[in-house]
Short mmCIF file of C-alpha atoms in Angstrom, two decimals:
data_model
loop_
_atom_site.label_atom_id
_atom_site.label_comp_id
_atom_site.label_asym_id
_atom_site.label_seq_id
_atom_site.Cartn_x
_atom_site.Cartn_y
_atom_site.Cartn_z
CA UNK A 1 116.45 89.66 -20.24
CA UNK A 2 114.68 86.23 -19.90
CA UNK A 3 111.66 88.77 -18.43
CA UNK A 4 110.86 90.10 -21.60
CA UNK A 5 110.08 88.14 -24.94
CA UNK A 6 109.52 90.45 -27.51
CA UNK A 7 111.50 92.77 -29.17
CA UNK A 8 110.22 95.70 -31.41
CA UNK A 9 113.48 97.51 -33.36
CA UNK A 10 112.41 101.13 -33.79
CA UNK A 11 110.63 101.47 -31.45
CA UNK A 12 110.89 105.10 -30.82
CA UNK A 13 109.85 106.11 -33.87
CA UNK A 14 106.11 106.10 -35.21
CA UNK A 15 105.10 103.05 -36.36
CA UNK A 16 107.47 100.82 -34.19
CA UNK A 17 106.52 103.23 -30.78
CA UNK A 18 102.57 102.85 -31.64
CA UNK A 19 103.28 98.70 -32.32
CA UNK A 20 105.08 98.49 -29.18
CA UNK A 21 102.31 100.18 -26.59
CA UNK A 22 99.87 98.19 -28.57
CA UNK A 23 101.40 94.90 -28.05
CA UNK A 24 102.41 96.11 -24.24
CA UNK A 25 98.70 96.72 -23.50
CA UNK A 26 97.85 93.40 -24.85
CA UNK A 27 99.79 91.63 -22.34
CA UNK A 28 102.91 90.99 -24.11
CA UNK A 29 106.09 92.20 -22.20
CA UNK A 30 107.72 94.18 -24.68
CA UNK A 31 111.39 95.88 -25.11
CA UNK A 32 112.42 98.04 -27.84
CA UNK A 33 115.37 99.05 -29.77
CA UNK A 34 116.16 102.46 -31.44
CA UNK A 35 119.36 104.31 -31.74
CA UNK A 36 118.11 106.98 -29.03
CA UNK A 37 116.05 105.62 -25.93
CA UNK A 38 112.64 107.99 -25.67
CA UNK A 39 111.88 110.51 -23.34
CA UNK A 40 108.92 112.24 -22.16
CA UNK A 41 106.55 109.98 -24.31
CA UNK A 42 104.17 108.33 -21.80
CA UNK A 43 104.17 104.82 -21.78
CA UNK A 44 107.65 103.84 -24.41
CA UNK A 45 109.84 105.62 -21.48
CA UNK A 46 108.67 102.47 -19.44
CA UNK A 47 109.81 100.07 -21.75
CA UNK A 48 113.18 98.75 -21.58
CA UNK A 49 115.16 99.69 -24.01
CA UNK A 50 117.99 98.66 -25.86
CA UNK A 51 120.59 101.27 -28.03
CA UNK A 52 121.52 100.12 -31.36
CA UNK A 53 121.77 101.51 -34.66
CA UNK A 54 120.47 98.78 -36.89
CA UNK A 55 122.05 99.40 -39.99
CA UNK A 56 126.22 100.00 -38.62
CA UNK A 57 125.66 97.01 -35.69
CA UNK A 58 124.32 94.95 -38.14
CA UNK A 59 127.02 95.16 -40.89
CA UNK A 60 129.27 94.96 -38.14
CA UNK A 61 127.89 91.56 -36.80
CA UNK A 62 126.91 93.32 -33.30
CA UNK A 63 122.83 91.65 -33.43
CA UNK A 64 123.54 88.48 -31.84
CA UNK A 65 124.14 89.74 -28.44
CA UNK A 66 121.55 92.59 -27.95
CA UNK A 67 118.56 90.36 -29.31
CA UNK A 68 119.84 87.38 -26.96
CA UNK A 69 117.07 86.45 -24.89
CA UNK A 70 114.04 87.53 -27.10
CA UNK A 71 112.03 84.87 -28.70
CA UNK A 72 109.84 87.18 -30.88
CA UNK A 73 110.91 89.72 -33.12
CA UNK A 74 108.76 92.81 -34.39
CA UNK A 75 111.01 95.12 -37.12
CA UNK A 76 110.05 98.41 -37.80
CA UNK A 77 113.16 100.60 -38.85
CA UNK A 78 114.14 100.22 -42.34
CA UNK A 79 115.45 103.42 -44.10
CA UNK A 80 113.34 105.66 -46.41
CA UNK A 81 114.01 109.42 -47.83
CA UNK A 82 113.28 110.72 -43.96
CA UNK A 83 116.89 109.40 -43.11
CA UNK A 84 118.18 110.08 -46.59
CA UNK A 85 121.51 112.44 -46.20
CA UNK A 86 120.80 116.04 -48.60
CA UNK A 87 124.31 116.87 -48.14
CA UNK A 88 125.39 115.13 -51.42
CA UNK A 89 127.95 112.18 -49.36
CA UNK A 90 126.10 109.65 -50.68
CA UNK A 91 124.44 108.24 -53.85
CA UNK A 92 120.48 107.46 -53.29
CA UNK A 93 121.40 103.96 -54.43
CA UNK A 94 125.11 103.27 -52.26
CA UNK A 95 122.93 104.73 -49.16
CA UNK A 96 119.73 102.37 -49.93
CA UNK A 97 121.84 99.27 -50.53
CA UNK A 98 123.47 99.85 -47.44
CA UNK A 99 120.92 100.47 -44.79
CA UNK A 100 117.94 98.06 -46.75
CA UNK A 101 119.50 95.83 -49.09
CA UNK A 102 122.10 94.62 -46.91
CA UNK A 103 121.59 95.82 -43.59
CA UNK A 104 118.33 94.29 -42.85
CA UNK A 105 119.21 90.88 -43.80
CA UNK A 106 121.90 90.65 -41.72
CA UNK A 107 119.80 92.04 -38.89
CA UNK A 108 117.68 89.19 -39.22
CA UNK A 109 120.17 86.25 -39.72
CA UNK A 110 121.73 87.59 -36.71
CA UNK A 111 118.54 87.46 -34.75
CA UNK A 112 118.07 83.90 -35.99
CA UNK A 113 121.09 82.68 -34.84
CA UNK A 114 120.57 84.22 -31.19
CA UNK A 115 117.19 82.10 -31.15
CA UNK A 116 114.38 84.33 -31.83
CA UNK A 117 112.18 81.69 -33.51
CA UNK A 118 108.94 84.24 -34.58
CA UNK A 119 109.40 87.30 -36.11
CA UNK A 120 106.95 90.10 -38.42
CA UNK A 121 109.08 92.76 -40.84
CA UNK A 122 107.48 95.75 -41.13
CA UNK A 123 108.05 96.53 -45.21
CA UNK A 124 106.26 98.38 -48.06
CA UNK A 125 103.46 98.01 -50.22
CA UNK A 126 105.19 99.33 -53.18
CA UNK A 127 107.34 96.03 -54.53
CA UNK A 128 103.68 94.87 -55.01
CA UNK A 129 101.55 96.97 -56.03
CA UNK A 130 104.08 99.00 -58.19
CA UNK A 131 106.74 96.40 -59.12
CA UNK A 132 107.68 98.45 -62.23
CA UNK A 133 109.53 100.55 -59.89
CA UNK A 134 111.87 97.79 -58.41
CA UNK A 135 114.24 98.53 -61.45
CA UNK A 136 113.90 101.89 -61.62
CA UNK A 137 113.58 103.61 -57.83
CA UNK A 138 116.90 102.86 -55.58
CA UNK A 139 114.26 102.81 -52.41
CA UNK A 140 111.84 100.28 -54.25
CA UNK A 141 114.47 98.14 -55.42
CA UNK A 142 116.27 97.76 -51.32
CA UNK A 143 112.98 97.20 -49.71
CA UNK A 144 112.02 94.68 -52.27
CA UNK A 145 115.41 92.96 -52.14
CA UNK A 146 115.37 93.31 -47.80
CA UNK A 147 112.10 91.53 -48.04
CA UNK A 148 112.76 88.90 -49.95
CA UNK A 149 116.45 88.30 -48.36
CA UNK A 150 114.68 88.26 -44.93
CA UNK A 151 111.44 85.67 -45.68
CA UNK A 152 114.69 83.58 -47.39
CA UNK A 153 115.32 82.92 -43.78
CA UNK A 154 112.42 81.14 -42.67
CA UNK A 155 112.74 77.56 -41.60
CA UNK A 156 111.65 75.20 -39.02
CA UNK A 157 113.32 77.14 -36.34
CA UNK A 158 112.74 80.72 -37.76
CA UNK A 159 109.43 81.19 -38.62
CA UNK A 160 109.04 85.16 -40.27
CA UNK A 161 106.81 87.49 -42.74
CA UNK A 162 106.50 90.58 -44.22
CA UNK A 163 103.47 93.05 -43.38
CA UNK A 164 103.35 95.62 -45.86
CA UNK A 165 101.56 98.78 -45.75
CA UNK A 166 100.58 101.48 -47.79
CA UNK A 167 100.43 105.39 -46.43
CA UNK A 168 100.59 105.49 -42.67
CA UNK A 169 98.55 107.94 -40.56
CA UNK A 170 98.11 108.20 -36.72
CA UNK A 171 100.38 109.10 -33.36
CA UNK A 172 101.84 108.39 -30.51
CA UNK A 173 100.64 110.44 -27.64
CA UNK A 174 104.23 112.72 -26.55
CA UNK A 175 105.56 111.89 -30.12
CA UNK A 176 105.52 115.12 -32.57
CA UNK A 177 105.06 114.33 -36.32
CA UNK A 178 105.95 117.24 -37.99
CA UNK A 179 104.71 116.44 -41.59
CA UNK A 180 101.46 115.67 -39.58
CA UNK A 181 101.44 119.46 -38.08
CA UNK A 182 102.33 120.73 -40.85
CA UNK A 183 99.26 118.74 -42.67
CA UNK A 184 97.29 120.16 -40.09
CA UNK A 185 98.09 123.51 -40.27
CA UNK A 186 97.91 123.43 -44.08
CA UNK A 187 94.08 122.18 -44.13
CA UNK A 188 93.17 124.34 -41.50
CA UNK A 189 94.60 127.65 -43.96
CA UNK A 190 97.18 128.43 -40.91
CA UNK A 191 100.04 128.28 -43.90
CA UNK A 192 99.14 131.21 -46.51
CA UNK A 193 102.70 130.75 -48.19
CA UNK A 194 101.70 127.53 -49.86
CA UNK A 195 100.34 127.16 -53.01
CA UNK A 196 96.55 124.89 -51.75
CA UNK A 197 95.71 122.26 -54.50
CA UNK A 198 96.22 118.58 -54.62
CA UNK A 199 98.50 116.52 -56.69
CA UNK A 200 97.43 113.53 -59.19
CA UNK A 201 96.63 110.04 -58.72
CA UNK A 202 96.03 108.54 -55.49
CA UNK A 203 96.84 106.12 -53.02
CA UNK A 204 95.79 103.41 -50.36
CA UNK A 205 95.97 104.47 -46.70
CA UNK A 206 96.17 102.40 -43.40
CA UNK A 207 96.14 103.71 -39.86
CA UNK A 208 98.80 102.19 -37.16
CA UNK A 209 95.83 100.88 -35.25
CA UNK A 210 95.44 98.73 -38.35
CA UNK A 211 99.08 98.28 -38.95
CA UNK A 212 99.87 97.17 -35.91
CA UNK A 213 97.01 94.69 -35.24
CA UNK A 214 98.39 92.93 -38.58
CA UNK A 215 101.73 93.22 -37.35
CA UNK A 216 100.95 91.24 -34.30
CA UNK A 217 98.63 88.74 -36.66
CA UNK A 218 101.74 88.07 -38.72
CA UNK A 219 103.74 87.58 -35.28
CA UNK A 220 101.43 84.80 -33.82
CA UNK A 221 99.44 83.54 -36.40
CA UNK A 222 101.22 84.57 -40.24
CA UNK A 223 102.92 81.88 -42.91
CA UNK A 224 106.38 81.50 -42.22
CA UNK A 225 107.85 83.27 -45.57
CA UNK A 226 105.00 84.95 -46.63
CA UNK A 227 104.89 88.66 -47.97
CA UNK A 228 101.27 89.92 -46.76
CA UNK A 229 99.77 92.92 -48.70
CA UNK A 230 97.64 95.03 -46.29
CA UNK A 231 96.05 98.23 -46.34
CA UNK A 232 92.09 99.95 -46.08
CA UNK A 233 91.22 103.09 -47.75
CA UNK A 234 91.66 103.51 -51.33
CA UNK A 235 91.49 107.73 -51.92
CA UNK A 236 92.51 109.73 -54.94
CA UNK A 237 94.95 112.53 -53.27
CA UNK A 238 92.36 114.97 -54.08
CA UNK A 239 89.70 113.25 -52.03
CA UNK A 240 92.78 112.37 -48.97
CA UNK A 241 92.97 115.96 -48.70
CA UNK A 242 89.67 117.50 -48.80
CA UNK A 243 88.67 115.21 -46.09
CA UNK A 244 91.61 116.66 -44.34
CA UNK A 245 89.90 120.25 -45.39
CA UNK A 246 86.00 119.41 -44.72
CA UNK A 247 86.78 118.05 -41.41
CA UNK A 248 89.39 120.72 -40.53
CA UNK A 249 86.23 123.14 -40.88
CA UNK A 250 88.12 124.62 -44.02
CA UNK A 251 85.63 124.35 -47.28
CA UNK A 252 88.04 125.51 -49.89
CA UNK A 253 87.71 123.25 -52.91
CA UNK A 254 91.46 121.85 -54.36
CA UNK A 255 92.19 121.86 -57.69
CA UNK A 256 94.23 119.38 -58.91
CA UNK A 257 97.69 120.32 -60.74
CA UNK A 258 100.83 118.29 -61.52
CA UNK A 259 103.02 120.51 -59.86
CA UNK A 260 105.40 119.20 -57.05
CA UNK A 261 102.94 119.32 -53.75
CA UNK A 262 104.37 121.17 -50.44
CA UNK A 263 103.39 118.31 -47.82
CA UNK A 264 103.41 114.87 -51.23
CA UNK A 265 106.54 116.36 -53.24
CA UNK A 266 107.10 113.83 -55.92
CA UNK A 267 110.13 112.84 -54.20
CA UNK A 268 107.69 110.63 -52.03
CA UNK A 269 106.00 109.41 -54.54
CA UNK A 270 107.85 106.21 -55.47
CA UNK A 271 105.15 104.91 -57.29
CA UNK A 272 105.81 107.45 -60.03
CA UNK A 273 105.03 110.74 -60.22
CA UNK A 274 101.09 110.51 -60.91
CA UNK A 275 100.45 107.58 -60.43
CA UNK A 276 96.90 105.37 -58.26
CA UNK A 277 97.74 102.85 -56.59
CA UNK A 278 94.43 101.11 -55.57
CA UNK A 279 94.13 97.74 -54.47
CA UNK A 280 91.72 95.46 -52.38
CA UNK A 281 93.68 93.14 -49.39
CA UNK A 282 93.11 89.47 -49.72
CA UNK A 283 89.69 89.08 -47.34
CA UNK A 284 91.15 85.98 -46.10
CA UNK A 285 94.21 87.51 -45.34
CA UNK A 286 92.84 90.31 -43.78
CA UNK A 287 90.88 87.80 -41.66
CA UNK A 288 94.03 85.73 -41.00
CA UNK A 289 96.12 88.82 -39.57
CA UNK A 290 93.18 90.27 -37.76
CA UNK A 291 93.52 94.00 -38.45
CA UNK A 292 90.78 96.43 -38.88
CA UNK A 293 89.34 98.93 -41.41
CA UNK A 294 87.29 101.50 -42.52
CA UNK A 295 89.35 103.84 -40.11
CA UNK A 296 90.97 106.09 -42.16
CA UNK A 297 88.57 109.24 -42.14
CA UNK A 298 88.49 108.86 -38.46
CA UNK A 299 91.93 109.08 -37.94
CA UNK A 300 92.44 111.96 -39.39
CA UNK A 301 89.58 113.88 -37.45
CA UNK A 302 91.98 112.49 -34.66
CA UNK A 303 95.02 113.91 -36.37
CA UNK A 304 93.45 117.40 -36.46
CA UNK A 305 92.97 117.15 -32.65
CA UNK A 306 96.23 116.17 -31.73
CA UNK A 307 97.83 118.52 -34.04
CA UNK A 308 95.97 121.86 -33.05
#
């Protein structure tokens, strides 16, 4: 264990697998921790890995000894509607308390008190930009109350912030996104049984190229308690996907309709049904954390590659 000194927790899934190769080809010797260890995606299957399910070990006071060792601390698991049981068992609020509100913290007091003295939470843009919702969206209100509960914890032996994002796009090479092939496949016209058009308002986007280079900005070089707003592109949803269209080589024009959208159903839309969310990052933040823009259109000429 004393080989490797940083630990990214989710690291199987999309955001934590893409932060972990990135900070593995920078030089840092990296482990990661997921429920299920990943196979046949180049690269993560090399990394050590560690099983845990965040949210029962850490209720259960099981951190302490799988993070022993570490000194740095990368977190990119909490819970959002992906994870969210449709069977009816649980409440959107009990579930959301459980695996954000109080799992998280506990994660990270545990880590604390097995000596990792740096960490960087991945959270959420919307307890900032949309604080509104904190009182009235059960996913809002646990990532805002995780976030705050965890920068709480900073202290001269614990030094940890918040990176929060907007919209996420990009991949992991031997990692299927489905949403993203089924985004592909609707801009390309390969999906005649839904209904084309775009739904209102908009929203800021941020690759994981981006997201990751703040992540490791807020590791080494971010304010111990501070809650850092990033992002890049601000697009109306109409304009996110007709550039999805135009560079697909698909030049239908969308209309755009209130009705609930087959690939942004209001159910992901904790902002409100609606509703722009546009915002500018702090420049000297941005500067501080190190992350680049102006990637977004890019990325998803990349996206239509992978996903053919």
């Amino acid at each position: 264990m004393s080989e490797t000194t940083t630990l990214v927790v989710g690291g199987s899934g999309l955001a934590g697998g893409y932060t972990a190769l990135y900070l593995a080809a920078r030089g840092n010797r990296v482990s990661i921790m997921s429920r299920n260890a990943p196979t046949q995606i180049p690269g993560l299957c090399d990394l050590p890995h560690i099983q845990c399910d965040y949210v029962e070990d850490a209720i259960q006071g099981r951190i302490t000894e799988r993070v022993s060792g570490f000194n740095s601390l990368v977190f990119c698991a909490g819970n959002d509607i992906k994870q969210f049981p449709v069977d009816g068992s649980v409440s959107p609020e009990a579930f959301f308390d459980r695996c954000n509100t109080q799992a998280i913290p506990k994660f990270f007091e545990q880590a604390k008190s097995a000596g990792v003295v740096r960490a960087a939470y991945l959270g959420t843009f919307y307890p900032q930009v949309a604080a509104q919702q904190i009182e009235r969206d059960p996913y809002v209100k646990s990532r805002h109350a995780a976030d705050e509960a965890v920068r709480e914890l900073s202290g001269p032996s614990f030094k940890v912030c918040s990176i929060n994002p907007p919209f996420l796009l990009g991949h992991v090479p031997g990692l299927a996104v489905p949403y993203l092939h089924r985004l592909a496949r609707y801009a390309r016209g390969e999906l005649p049984e839904l209904p084309v058009f775009a739904p209102k308002g908009g929203s800021n986007h941020m690759t994981l190229l981006s997201t990751a280079e703040a992540l490791e900005g807020g590791l080494s070089r971010g304010e111990s308690g501070k809650a850092y707003l990033v992002g890049d592109a601000n697009l109306s949803w109409k304009d996110y996907l007709q550039a999805w269209f135009h560079r697909a080589g698909n030049a239908q024009v969308l209309e755009v309709k209130d009705d609930d959208h087959p690939i942004f159903p209001h159910s992901i839309m904790y902002a409100g049904e609606g509703a722009t969310v546009s915002y500018e990052p702090p420049g000297e933040e941005t500067a501080l954390l190190g992350y680049g823009r102006g990637r977004v259109l890019d990325e998803i000429t990349e996206a239509l590659r992978v996903y053919r």
